[in-house]
C-alpha positions as a Python dict, from the first residue, in 0.01 Angstrom:
ca = {
    (1, 'M'): (0, 0, 0),
    (2, 'S'): (62, 354, -32),
    (3, 'A'): (304, 514, -249),
    (4, 'S'): (458, 727, 43),
    (5, 'T'): (514, 380, 253),
    (6, 'E'): (691, 225, -59),
    (7, 'T'): (910, 540, -94),
    (8, 'G'): (978, 526, 286),
    (9, 'V'): (1101, 196, 283),
    (10, 'V'): (1335, 271, -14),
    (11, 'E'): (1487, 597, 112),
    (12, 'A'): (1573, 429, 470),
    (13, 'V'): (1829, 201, 297),
    (14, 'G'): (2182, 306, 242),
    (15, 'K'): (2256, 345, -139),
    (16, 'E'): (2633, 339, -126),
    (17, 'L'): (2882, 82, -78),
    (18, 'F'): (2929, -44, 266),
    (19, 'I'): (3324, -69, 335),
    (20, 'G'): (3512, -71, 657),
    (21, 'G'): (3188, -2, 842),
    (22, 'K'): (3120, 294, 649),
    (23, 'W'): (2899, 413, 347),
    (24, 'V'): (3106, 530, 70),
    (25, 'A'): (3040, 638, -275),
    (26, 'A'): (3205, 441, -557),
    (27, 'Q'): (3527, 578, -644),
    (28, 'D'): (3423, 704, -1003),
    (29, 'G'): (3104, 819, -862),
    (30, 'K'): (2885, 574, -1096),
    (31, 'T'): (2548, 435, -971),
    (32, 'F'): (2305, 204, -1165),
    (33, 'P'): (1901, 208, -1147),
    (34, 'V'): (1694, -53, -921),
    (35, 'V'): (1382, -129, -1092),
    (36, 'D'): (1031, -245, -977),
    (37, 'P'): (977, -562, -1211),
    (38, 'A'): (605, -526, -1168),
    (39, 'T'): (587, -177, -1316),
    (40, 'G'): (939, -133, -1474),
    (41, 'K'): (968, 182, -1295),
    (42, 'E'): (1311, 302, -1123),
    (43, 'L'): (1292, 272, -742),
    (44, 'C'): (1638, 420, -680),
    (45, 'Q'): (2002, 455, -769),
    (46, 'V'): (2276, 288, -602),
    (47, 'A'): (2673, 271, -617),
    (48, 'D'): (2806, 101, -898),
    (49, 'A'): (3150, -42, -775),
    (50, 'S'): (3440, -59, -994),
    (51, 'P'): (3750, -312, -953),
    (52, 'S'): (3925, -53, -735),
    (53, 'D'): (3620, -37, -503),
    (54, 'G'): (3616, -416, -460),
    (55, 'V'): (4002, -399, -370),
    (56, 'A'): (3905, -139, -111),
    (57, 'A'): (3660, -375, 45),
    (58, 'L'): (3876, -659, 51),
    (59, 'D'): (4168, -451, 214),
    (60, 'A'): (3892, -392, 488),
    (61, 'A'): (3813, -744, 546),
    (62, 'V'): (4168, -867, 538),
    (63, 'A'): (4251, -587, 795),
    (64, 'A'): (3982, -693, 1034),
    (65, 'Q'): (4042, -1055, 1016),
    (66, 'A'): (4295, -1121, 1284),
    (67, 'D'): (4124, -918, 1547),
    (68, 'F'): (3773, -1072, 1444),
    (69, 'A'): (3922, -1419, 1469),
    (70, 'K'): (4013, -1373, 1824),
    (71, 'M'): (3658, -1241, 1931),
    (72, 'A'): (3493, -1480, 2161),
    (73, 'P'): (3258, -1711, 2003),
    (74, 'R'): (3013, -1599, 2245),
    (75, 'E'): (3026, -1244, 2142),
    (76, 'R'): (3008, -1340, 1779),
    (77, 'G'): (2706, -1521, 1853),
    (78, 'E'): (2540, -1242, 2036),
    (79, 'I'): (2594, -1018, 1742),
    (80, 'L'): (2383, -1289, 1521),
    (81, 'R'): (2115, -1311, 1799),
    (82, 'R'): (2079, -920, 1801),
    (83, 'A'): (2084, -921, 1422),
    (84, 'Y'): (1806, -1182, 1438),
    (85, 'E'): (1565, -1005, 1669),
    (86, 'L'): (1602, -688, 1452),
    (87, 'L'): (1522, -857, 1136),
    (88, 'M'): (1206, -997, 1279),
    (89, 'R'): (1134, -676, 1465),
    (90, 'R'): (1138, -507, 1101),
    (91, 'Q'): (989, -784, 905),
    (92, 'E'): (708, -587, 749),
    (93, 'E'): (918, -296, 586),
    (94, 'L'): (1212, -558, 485),
    (95, 'A'): (949, -761, 301),
    (96, 'L'): (808, -457, 122),
    (97, 'L'): (1142, -355, 31),
    (98, 'M'): (1215, -715, -107),
    (99, 'T'): (875, -699, -285),
    (100, 'L'): (970, -388, -457),
    (101, 'E'): (1281, -469, -605),
    (102, 'M'): (1225, -852, -645),
    (103, 'G'): (850, -903, -740),
    (104, 'K'): (755, -1174, -500),
    (105, 'P'): (406, -1135, -313),
    (106, 'L'): (439, -956, 31),
    (107, 'A'): (325, -1296, 205),
    (108, 'E'): (617, -1475, 45),
    (109, 'S'): (869, -1201, 126),
    (110, 'K'): (765, -1185, 489),
    (111, 'G'): (831, -1553, 506),
    (112, 'E'): (1162, -1509, 338),
    (113, 'I'): (1260, -1233, 615),
    (114, 'A'): (1162, -1496, 879),
    (115, 'Y'): (1366, -1766, 691),
    (116, 'A'): (1667, -1533, 662),
    (117, 'A'): (1684, -1429, 1019),
    (118, 'E'): (1661, -1806, 1127),
    (119, 'F'): (1992, -1864, 994),
    (120, 'F'): (2123, -1579, 1210),
    (121, 'R'): (1946, -1757, 1516),
    (122, 'W'): (2103, -2104, 1411),
    (123, 'F'): (2453, -1974, 1367),
    (124, 'A'): (2450, -1768, 1684),
    (125, 'E'): (2403, -2098, 1868),
    (126, 'E'): (2650, -2292, 1629),
    (127, 'A'): (2938, -2015, 1718),
    (128, 'V'): (2978, -2160, 2061),
    (129, 'R'): (2994, -2538, 1930),
    (130, 'I'): (3308, -2528, 1731),
    (131, 'D'): (3469, -2816, 1850),
    (132, 'G'): (3822, -3013, 1812),
    (133, 'G'): (3969, -3335, 1982),
    (134, 'Y'): (4240, -3486, 2165),
    (135, 'A'): (4356, -3860, 2106),
    (136, 'T'): (4623, -4071, 2202),
    (137, 'A'): (4843, -4166, 1920),
    (138, 'P'): (4828, -4532, 1794),
    (139, 'N'): (5202, -4621, 1945),
    (140, 'G'): (5128, -4448, 2264),
    (141, 'T'): (5414, -4230, 2229),
    (142, 'G'): (5242, -3890, 2152),
    (143, 'R'): (4892, -3720, 2158),
    (144, 'F'): (4702, -3555, 1879),
    (145, 'L'): (4540, -3216, 1945),
    (146, 'I'): (4270, -3121, 1676),
    (147, 'T'): (4154, -2759, 1652),
    (148, 'K'): (3942, -2551, 1435),
    (149, 'Q'): (4023, -2208, 1283),
    (150, 'P'): (3853, -1958, 1073),
    (151, 'V'): (3924, -1979, 707),
    (152, 'G'): (4007, -1639, 679),
    (153, 'P'): (3852, -1367, 451),
    (154, 'A'): (3572, -1494, 242),
    (155, 'L'): (3405, -1375, -92),
    (156, 'L'): (3023, -1420, -105),
    (157, 'I'): (2799, -1396, -397),
    (158, 'T'): (2426, -1416, -385),
    (159, 'P'): (2144, -1457, -635),
    (160, 'W'): (1849, -1216, -701),
    (161, 'N'): (1574, -1470, -618),
    (162, 'F'): (1627, -1465, -231),
    (163, 'P'): (1796, -1170, -174),
    (164, 'M'): (1802, -1171, 200),
    (165, 'A'): (1832, -1537, 282),
    (166, 'M'): (2080, -1638, 38),
    (167, 'G'): (2273, -1347, 212),
    (168, 'T'): (2215, -1465, 566),
    (169, 'R'): (2288, -1822, 495),
    (170, 'K'): (2657, -1733, 392),
    (171, 'I'): (2698, -1445, 629),
    (172, 'G'): (2570, -1627, 939),
    (173, 'P'): (2834, -1907, 942),
    (174, 'A'): (3105, -1659, 813),
    (175, 'I'): (3049, -1455, 1141),
    (176, 'A'): (2996, -1756, 1364),
    (177, 'A'): (3328, -1918, 1254),
    (178, 'G'): (3530, -1587, 1285),
    (179, 'C'): (3566, -1486, 916),
    (180, 'T'): (3555, -1133, 765),
    (181, 'S'): (3387, -1099, 424),
    (182, 'V'): (3325, -919, 105),
    (183, 'I'): (2971, -1001, -16),
    (184, 'K'): (2844, -900, -380),
    (185, 'P'): (2451, -906, -413),
    (186, 'A'): (2282, -937, -757),
    (187, 'A'): (2263, -596, -929),
    (188, 'Q'): (1876, -679, -965),
    (189, 'T'): (1822, -675, -578),
    (190, 'P'): (2094, -487, -394),
    (191, 'L'): (1863, -303, -148),
    (192, 'S'): (1783, -624, 78),
    (193, 'M'): (2167, -690, 134),
    (194, 'L'): (2227, -305, 201),
    (195, 'A'): (1953, -306, 451),
    (196, 'L'): (2112, -625, 617),
    (197, 'A'): (2436, -435, 625),
    (198, 'G'): (2285, -160, 822),
    (199, 'I'): (2129, -401, 1067),
    (200, 'L'): (2448, -609, 1131),
    (201, 'A'): (2639, -266, 1203),
    (202, 'E'): (2351, -190, 1440),
    (203, 'A'): (2361, -512, 1595),
    (204, 'G'): (2735, -443, 1687),
    (205, 'L'): (2926, -599, 1422),
    (206, 'P'): (3293, -477, 1385),
    (207, 'E'): (3397, -264, 1120),
    (208, 'G'): (3555, -416, 822),
    (209, 'V'): (3399, -770, 918),
    (210, 'L'): (3119, -751, 643),
    (211, 'N'): (3174, -542, 314),
    (212, 'V'): (2908, -488, 55),
    (213, 'V'): (3010, -403, -286),
    (214, 'T'): (2678, -331, -531),
    (215, 'T'): (2792, -330, -904),
    (216, 'T'): (2659, -404, -1265),
    (217, 'D'): (3015, -551, -1341),
    (218, 'S'): (3028, -873, -1144),
    (219, 'G'): (3321, -1041, -1316),
    (220, 'G'): (3522, -737, -1342),
    (221, 'V'): (3494, -655, -972),
    (222, 'M'): (3519, -1015, -826),
    (223, 'E'): (3757, -1187, -1039),
    (224, 'P'): (4043, -967, -930),
    (225, 'L'): (3946, -1056, -557),
    (226, 'I'): (3943, -1419, -628),
    (227, 'R'): (4300, -1406, -795),
    (228, 'D'): (4438, -1152, -532),
    (229, 'G'): (4538, -1419, -302),
    (230, 'R'): (4426, -1284, 39),
    (231, 'A'): (4073, -1417, 24),
    (232, 'R'): (4070, -1769, 130),
    (233, 'K'): (3715, -1886, 74),
    (234, 'L'): (3457, -1822, -206),
    (235, 'S'): (3095, -1905, -139),
    (236, 'F'): (2851, -1873, -454),
    (237, 'T'): (2498, -1931, -524),
    (238, 'G'): (2392, -1906, -876),
    (239, 'S'): (2384, -2085, -1217),
    (240, 'T'): (2614, -2381, -1300),
    (241, 'G'): (2775, -2207, -1599),
    (242, 'V'): (2886, -1919, -1386),
    (243, 'G'): (2975, -2174, -1130),
    (244, 'R'): (3225, -2335, -1351),
    (245, 'K'): (3395, -2013, -1453),
    (246, 'L'): (3458, -1921, -1086),
    (247, 'L'): (3600, -2249, -990),
    (248, 'E'): (3836, -2208, -1283),
    (249, 'Q'): (3931, -1884, -1123),
    (250, 'C'): (3932, -2027, -769),
    (251, 'A'): (4216, -2288, -901),
    (252, 'D'): (4451, -2021, -960),
    (253, 'K'): (4475, -1953, -588),
    (254, 'V'): (4335, -2303, -453),
    (255, 'L'): (4050, -2120, -263),
    (256, 'R'): (3802, -2321, -87),
    (257, 'T'): (3477, -2308, -254),
    (258, 'S'): (3110, -2362, -172),
    (259, 'M'): (2865, -2384, -487),
    (260, 'E'): (2546, -2408, -468),
    (261, 'L'): (2457, -2404, -860),
    (262, 'G'): (2146, -2492, -1060),
    (263, 'G'): (1861, -2760, -1039),
    (264, 'N'): (1632, -2955, -1239),
    (265, 'A'): (1399, -3096, -968),
    (266, 'P'): (1204, -3404, -1075),
    (267, 'F'): (852, -3435, -896),
    (268, 'L'): (752, -3793, -866),
    (269, 'V'): (381, -3910, -800),
    (270, 'F'): (285, -4254, -757),
    (271, 'D'): (-51, -4415, -806),
    (272, 'D'): (-66, -4490, -426),
    (273, 'A'): (-5, -4117, -294),
    (274, 'D'): (-226, -3927, -111),
    (275, 'M'): (-354, -3703, -396),
    (276, 'D'): (-448, -3410, -161),
    (277, 'A'): (-92, -3414, -21),
    (278, 'A'): (61, -3440, -376),
    (279, 'I'): (-142, -3136, -508),
    (280, 'D'): (-39, -2929, -226),
    (281, 'G'): (317, -3030, -234),
    (282, 'A'): (320, -2952, -621),
    (283, 'M'): (184, -2609, -555),
    (284, 'Q'): (472, -2558, -298),
    (285, 'A'): (743, -2688, -477),
    (286, 'K'): (646, -2545, -812),
    (287, 'M'): (510, -2183, -720),
    (288, 'R'): (730, -2093, -420),
    (289, 'N'): (892, -1753, -538),
    (290, 'I'): (698, -1773, -854),
    (291, 'G'): (888, -2076, -973),
    (292, 'E'): (1226, -1855, -959),
    (293, 'A'): (1377, -2108, -716),
    (294, 'C'): (1663, -2364, -787),
    (295, 'T'): (1462, -2595, -582),
    (296, 'A'): (1139, -2547, -788),
    (297, 'A'): (988, -2861, -922),
    (298, 'N'): (1110, -2853, -1284),
    (299, 'R'): (937, -3201, -1410),
    (300, 'F'): (630, -3358, -1292),
    (301, 'Y'): (669, -3748, -1363),
    (302, 'V'): (311, -3907, -1263),
    (303, 'Q'): (226, -4251, -1270),
    (304, 'R'): (-22, -4317, -1549),
    (305, 'G'): (-315, -4435, -1352),
    (306, 'V'): (-356, -4110, -1166),
    (307, 'V'): (-202, -3861, -1408),
    (308, 'D'): (-536, -3741, -1561),
    (309, 'E'): (-660, -3672, -1200),
    (310, 'F'): (-329, -3479, -1097),
    (311, 'A'): (-303, -3296, -1411),
    (312, 'R'): (-684, -3184, -1367),
    (313, 'R'): (-650, -3086, -1010),
    (314, 'L'): (-323, -2892, -1060),
    (315, 'T'): (-466, -2717, -1327),
    (316, 'E'): (-762, -2604, -1126),
    (317, 'R'): (-529, -2486, -850),
    (318, 'M'): (-282, -2292, -1086),
    (319, 'R'): (-579, -2154, -1281),
    (320, 'A'): (-726, -1999, -999),
    (321, 'L'): (-402, -1811, -868),
    (322, 'P'): (-427, -1445, -869),
    (323, 'M'): (-165, -1257, -1080),
    (324, 'G'): (-44, -916, -1025),
    (325, 'R'): (199, -675, -832),
    (326, 'G'): (325, -827, -522),
    (327, 'T'): (203, -531, -288),
    (328, 'E'): (-174, -617, -400),
    (329, 'Q'): (-388, -804, -164),
    (330, 'D'): (-397, -1170, -226),
    (331, 'V'): (-153, -1192, -522),
    (332, 'V'): (11, -1510, -545),
    (333, 'V'): (206, -1467, -895),
    (334, 'G'): (408, -1176, -896),
    (335, 'P'): (624, -1060, -1190),
    (336, 'L'): (920, -1252, -1312),
    (337, 'I'): (1259, -1045, -1241),
    (338, 'D'): (1314, -915, -1596),
    (339, 'Q'): (1203, -945, -1953),
    (340, 'N'): (1498, -1188, -2027),
    (341, 'A'): (1321, -1430, -1769),
    (342, 'V'): (989, -1386, -1955),
    (343, 'D'): (1145, -1439, -2305),
    (344, 'K'): (1309, -1771, -2172),
    (345, 'V'): (994, -1921, -2013),
    (346, 'T'): (811, -1846, -2357),
    (347, 'E'): (1076, -2011, -2545),
    (348, 'L'): (1082, -2308, -2331),
    (349, 'V'): (684, -2356, -2356),
    (350, 'K'): (689, -2289, -2732),
    (351, 'D'): (956, -2558, -2754),
    (352, 'A'): (737, -2812, -2547),
    (353, 'T'): (411, -2739, -2719),
    (354, 'D'): (604, -2758, -3086),
    (355, 'R'): (706, -3126, -2974),
    (356, 'G'): (339, -3221, -2885),
    (357, 'A'): (274, -3105, -2526),
    (358, 'R'): (-61, -2970, -2470),
    (359, 'V'): (-146, -2644, -2266),
    (360, 'L'): (-403, -2709, -1984),
    (361, 'T'): (-374, -2330, -1871),
    (362, 'G'): (-169, -2033, -1925),
    (363, 'G'): (99, -2080, -2182),
    (364, 'S'): (136, -1742, -2320),
    (365, 'G'): (258, -1396, -2174),
    (366, 'V'): (40, -1107, -2090),
    (367, 'D'): (22, -748, -2238),
    (368, 'G'): (100, -458, -2012),
    (369, 'P'): (347, -312, -1791),
    (370, 'G'): (577, -543, -1589),
    (371, 'H'): (733, -878, -1652),
    (372, 'F'): (454, -1135, -1586),
    (373, 'Y'): (372, -1487, -1700),
    (374, 'P'): (105, -1666, -1598),
    (375, 'A'): (53, -1977, -1411),
    (376, 'T'): (107, -2267, -1654),
    (377, 'V'): (34, -2643, -1681),
    (378, 'L'): (140, -2836, -1963),
    (379, 'T'): (77, -3225, -2017),
    (380, 'D'): (199, -3511, -2244),
    (381, 'V'): (540, -3339, -2229),
    (382, 'P'): (816, -3543, -2410),
    (383, 'Q'): (1138, -3646, -2261),
    (384, 'E'): (1318, -3433, -2549),
    (385, 'A'): (1154, -3106, -2472),
    (386, 'R'): (1396, -2853, -2353),
    (387, 'L'): (1245, -2765, -2034),
    (388, 'T'): (1289, -3122, -1926),
    (389, 'H'): (1658, -3061, -1936),
    (390, 'E'): (1685, -2662, -1852),
    (391, 'E'): (1580, -2494, -1542),
    (392, 'I'): (1256, -2322, -1636),
    (393, 'F'): (1270, -2066, -1340),
    (394, 'G'): (920, -1951, -1384),
    (395, 'P'): (558, -2058, -1292),
    (396, 'V'): (552, -2359, -1542),
    (397, 'A'): (460, -2724, -1451),
    (398, 'P'): (536, -2976, -1736),
    (399, 'I'): (370, -3311, -1661),
    (400, 'T'): (485, -3641, -1805),
    (401, 'P'): (311, -3984, -1733),
    (402, 'F'): (505, -4297, -1622),
    (403, 'D'): (441, -4655, -1582),
    (404, 'T'): (691, -4814, -1338),
    (405, 'E'): (916, -4713, -1070),
    (406, 'E'): (1217, -4807, -1274),
    (407, 'E'): (1121, -4560, -1542),
    (408, 'A'): (1037, -4298, -1302),
    (409, 'V'): (1370, -4323, -1103),
    (410, 'A'): (1545, -4326, -1461),
    (411, 'K'): (1378, -4022, -1586),
    (412, 'A'): (1435, -3824, -1280),
    (413, 'N'): (1829, -3905, -1267),
    (414, 'D'): (1842, -3825, -1664),
    (415, 'T'): (1994, -3472, -1592),
    (416, 'E'): (2362, -3334, -1505),
    (417, 'F'): (2187, -3176, -1211),
    (418, 'G'): (2129, -3333, -860),
    (419, 'L'): (1983, -3072, -601),
    (420, 'V'): (1656, -3165, -480),
    (421, 'S'): (1386, -3426, -571),
    (422, 'Y'): (1030, -3487, -466),
    (423, 'V'): (865, -3819, -403),
    (424, 'F'): (495, -3882, -310),
    (425, 'T'): (405, -4244, -231),
    (426, 'S'): (224, -4401, 76),
    (427, 'D'): (436, -4734, 34),
    (428, 'L'): (720, -4703, 277),
    (429, 'K'): (949, -4947, 127),
    (430, 'R'): (904, -4768, -207),
    (431, 'A'): (966, -4420, -43),
    (432, 'L'): (1311, -4557, 93),
    (433, 'R'): (1420, -4735, -235),
    (434, 'V'): (1328, -4432, -462),
    (435, 'S'): (1471, -4189, -234),
    (436, 'E'): (1792, -4392, -208),
    (437, 'A'): (1829, -4436, -589),
    (438, 'L'): (1743, -4077, -673),
    (439, 'E'): (2068, -3877, -774),
    (440, 'A'): (2020, -3550, -562),
    (441, 'G'): (2139, -3397, -244),
    (442, 'M'): (1819, -3341, -91),
    (443, 'I'): (1473, -3518, -104),
    (444, 'G'): (1149, -3407, -18),
    (445, 'L'): (943, -3723, 65),
    (446, 'N'): (573, -3646, 65),
    (447, 'Q'): (649, -3266, 123),
    (448, 'G'): (687, -2992, -125),
    (449, 'I'): (947, -2779, 72),
    (450, 'V'): (1301, -2903, 179),
    (451, 'S'): (1470, -2585, 282),
    (452, 'N'): (1527, -2535, 645),
    (453, 'P'): (1831, -2349, 820),
    (454, 'A'): (1891, -2640, 1072),
    (455, 'A'): (1934, -2906, 762),
    (456, 'P'): (2226, -2910, 523),
    (457, 'F'): (2127, -2767, 183),
    (458, 'G'): (2324, -2851, -125),
    (459, 'G'): (2338, -3066, -412),
    (460, 'I'): (2549, -3334, -608),
    (461, 'K'): (2675, -3365, -972),
    (462, 'Q'): (2662, -3028, -1134),
    (463, 'S'): (2423, -2883, -873),
    (464, 'G'): (2733, -2781, -650),
    (465, 'L'): (2987, -2840, -386),
    (466, 'G'): (2956, -2825, -3),
    (467, 'R'): (2638, -2769, 201),
    (468, 'E'): (2495, -2451, 357),
    (469, 'G'): (2292, -2459, 685),
    (470, 'G'): (2253, -2739, 959),
    (471, 'S'): (2546, -2836, 1189),
    (472, 'V'): (2789, -2888, 879),
    (473, 'G'): (2715, -2537, 750),
    (474, 'I'): (2969, -2370, 970),
    (475, 'D'): (3250, -2620, 880),
    (476, 'E'): (3267, -2466, 522),
    (477, 'F'): (3429, -2152, 688),
    (478, 'L'): (3661, -2351, 938),
    (479, 'E'): (4000, -2502, 880),
    (480, 'T'): (4107, -2820, 1077),
    (481, 'K'): (4454, -2790, 1229),
    (482, 'Y'): (4643, -3116, 1371),
    (483, 'I'): (4894, -3053, 1656),
    (484, 'A'): (5109, -3333, 1698),
    (485, 'V'): (5224, -3350, 2073),
    (486, 'A'): (5537, -3556, 2184),
    (487, 'L'): (5525, -3676, 2556),
}
């Protein structure tokens, strides 16, 4: 990849705030750097919004809400459909932009653009399927008319690990439902969202319907908007700790909330599993996005009769993964997002080894520029190790043996989180028993990837509230109104 090509895709993106359909500088003129995590070098500067910029963005969303709610559902759907087509047409350059600011390999970035675009295509179709109802009252003297209306202006907060898809997963249903929004992308990866704003404008989205504020002061900018009283919805993807604070803030004005929070996914392999499928699934569930995913397999529980074979084969696969800058050919393991991420992974691995875990491959950081950590496999990991209770968010696979089905389920459920669990077995009865017993909002049964725009995504316990995607995803942006009709 030539330096001029990289420079070109960065220069093509707006660097200012996108408010009321216009690119505007932060009111105080401040900017902040966007850094390539593979090199540590600055890519560009983008506008650093202040609280007053956030209010201006909410003003624009509120001003546009009434007219946008009246727009025909088919017209809203057509905007999303055009945006889907633009995303797919520009997949190559958008993927490069994402790799530069986030670090994931180009092949994965291309996959994310396609995944992100699919949310727009899905919700383009859902826009015309918002339904209601008409029924006779039980006493026969009246009628019930049920209709659905947009919630109203929404606040959207997205993370850095899937900088395009986490945006379209929220923006898509908001537009389909008729809601305007203010979106704040993560400070580490603002460029993908700014590029998306430009694409939606090109697709015909009316001014003020989507407003993008980039900032290094997330709490300072967003908390006043949450407490303002004019926004009626908050959708957040991020850590459980931040999610708790946002829920407290939302209680002040009783905002509707969608929370997609942390995960601690168990990956269960029984001795009757198809081992080829289990290893392939483990590689997908662990190494997608360099392990920086809330759905990443965080704990591997393998039945004792096959644990040695599983560990050996997984180690062979992990050891062979090329590591480097995501723009380089055949690279699979790109950099982590920043040095804090490297330090956390290093700390968790050291804690596990201090408690008796054995390193089969990897296990320590690398010298040189960029925030790299090699693909790592640990075995004999004790249940008290921190990485069995905390999200690793890195390319580390800790393996623990188990003996019985009951033990496996108990260990899998021994967490405050409940986003996704993975199960590999050839026994249909066991598959159903275990899937029903696992405390998670999603189950990967003999497969290592669960995310799909056409399926409801979300967790239970402290992994979140509500669902994104699927036929229920648009309901998060709709209010149900009941009209009592006298005859």
